Tab-separated table of C-alpha atoms in Angstrom:
chain	number	residue	atom	x	y	z
A	1	MET	CA	86.227	200.967	70.609
A	2	ALA	CA	82.720	201.209	69.315
A	3	ASP	CA	81.333	199.172	66.696
A	4	LEU	CA	81.061	201.083	63.316
A	5	THR	CA	78.318	200.346	60.749
A	6	ILE	CA	78.385	201.785	57.315
A	7	SER	CA	75.190	202.117	55.285
A	8	GLN	CA	75.136	202.784	51.476
A	9	GLU	CA	72.036	202.883	49.162
A	10	ILE	CA	72.588	202.316	45.593
A	11	THR	CA	70.213	201.947	42.458
A	12	ILE	CA	70.919	199.498	39.536
A	13	GLU	CA	69.120	199.558	36.336
A	14	LEU	CA	68.579	195.969	35.003
A	15	ASP	CA	69.538	196.638	31.318
A	16	GLY	CA	72.848	195.154	32.146
A	17	LYS	CA	74.836	198.226	30.872
A	18	SER	CA	77.808	199.863	32.732
A	19	PRO	CA	78.390	201.874	34.812
A	20	PHE	CA	77.721	199.539	37.720
A	21	GLU	CA	77.791	200.966	41.448
A	22	TYR	CA	80.782	199.974	43.347
A	23	VAL	CA	80.803	199.267	47.009
A	24	VAL	CA	84.321	199.998	48.491
A	25	VAL	CA	85.261	197.676	51.511
A	26	LYS	CA	88.255	196.548	53.368
A	27	GLN	CA	89.579	193.485	54.772
A	28	GLY	CA	88.223	192.717	58.092
A	29	ASP	CA	85.154	194.808	57.645
A	30	LYS	CA	82.791	191.531	58.262
A	31	ASP	CA	79.287	192.680	59.399
A	32	SER	CA	80.085	196.400	59.341
A	33	ARG	CA	78.012	197.223	56.028
A	34	ILE	CA	74.547	197.464	55.325
A	35	LEU	CA	73.896	197.731	51.599
A	36	SER	CA	70.231	198.855	50.376
A	37	VAL	CA	69.721	198.101	46.573
A	38	SER	CA	67.114	199.483	44.648
A	39	LEU	CA	66.162	197.864	41.295
A	40	LEU	CA	64.934	199.689	38.227
A	41	GLN	CA	63.595	198.120	34.894
A	42	ASN	CA	63.115	200.867	32.317
A	43	LYS	CA	63.555	203.543	34.791
A	44	GLN	CA	60.759	202.048	36.942
A	45	PRO	CA	60.850	200.467	40.426
A	46	TYR	CA	61.404	196.726	39.794
A	47	THR	CA	60.267	194.005	42.606
A	48	ILE	CA	61.689	190.784	42.611
A	49	PRO	CA	59.055	188.194	41.907
A	50	SER	CA	58.087	185.912	44.830
A	51	GLY	CA	59.838	182.649	44.704
A	52	CYS	CA	62.819	184.044	43.129
A	53	THR	CA	66.291	184.888	44.735
A	54	ALA	CA	68.636	187.813	43.814
A	55	ARG	CA	72.222	187.176	43.699
A	56	ILE	CA	75.154	189.626	43.885
A	57	LYS	CA	78.191	189.144	41.691
A	58	TYR	CA	81.405	190.629	42.924
A	59	PHE	CA	85.121	190.761	42.191
A	60	LYS	CA	87.962	191.631	44.561
A	61	PRO	CA	90.791	194.080	43.271
A	62	ASP	CA	92.857	191.139	42.417
A	63	GLY	CA	89.981	189.591	39.714
A	64	LYS	CA	88.959	186.981	42.054
A	65	PRO	CA	85.263	186.352	43.056
């Protein structure tokens, strides 16, 4: 069976309000997804400053991170 790669592009406004974008994954999907995230601040593209690191907060359906 061929390897399957799923790509998804999402845009996140940094105002902290919902709705957030959801990325649906399944157990065992290791190394099969590519996620491209564009950040907006005041509806303008936002670039992460040099020396800073972006982090993603996620939760599984059972509520655990």
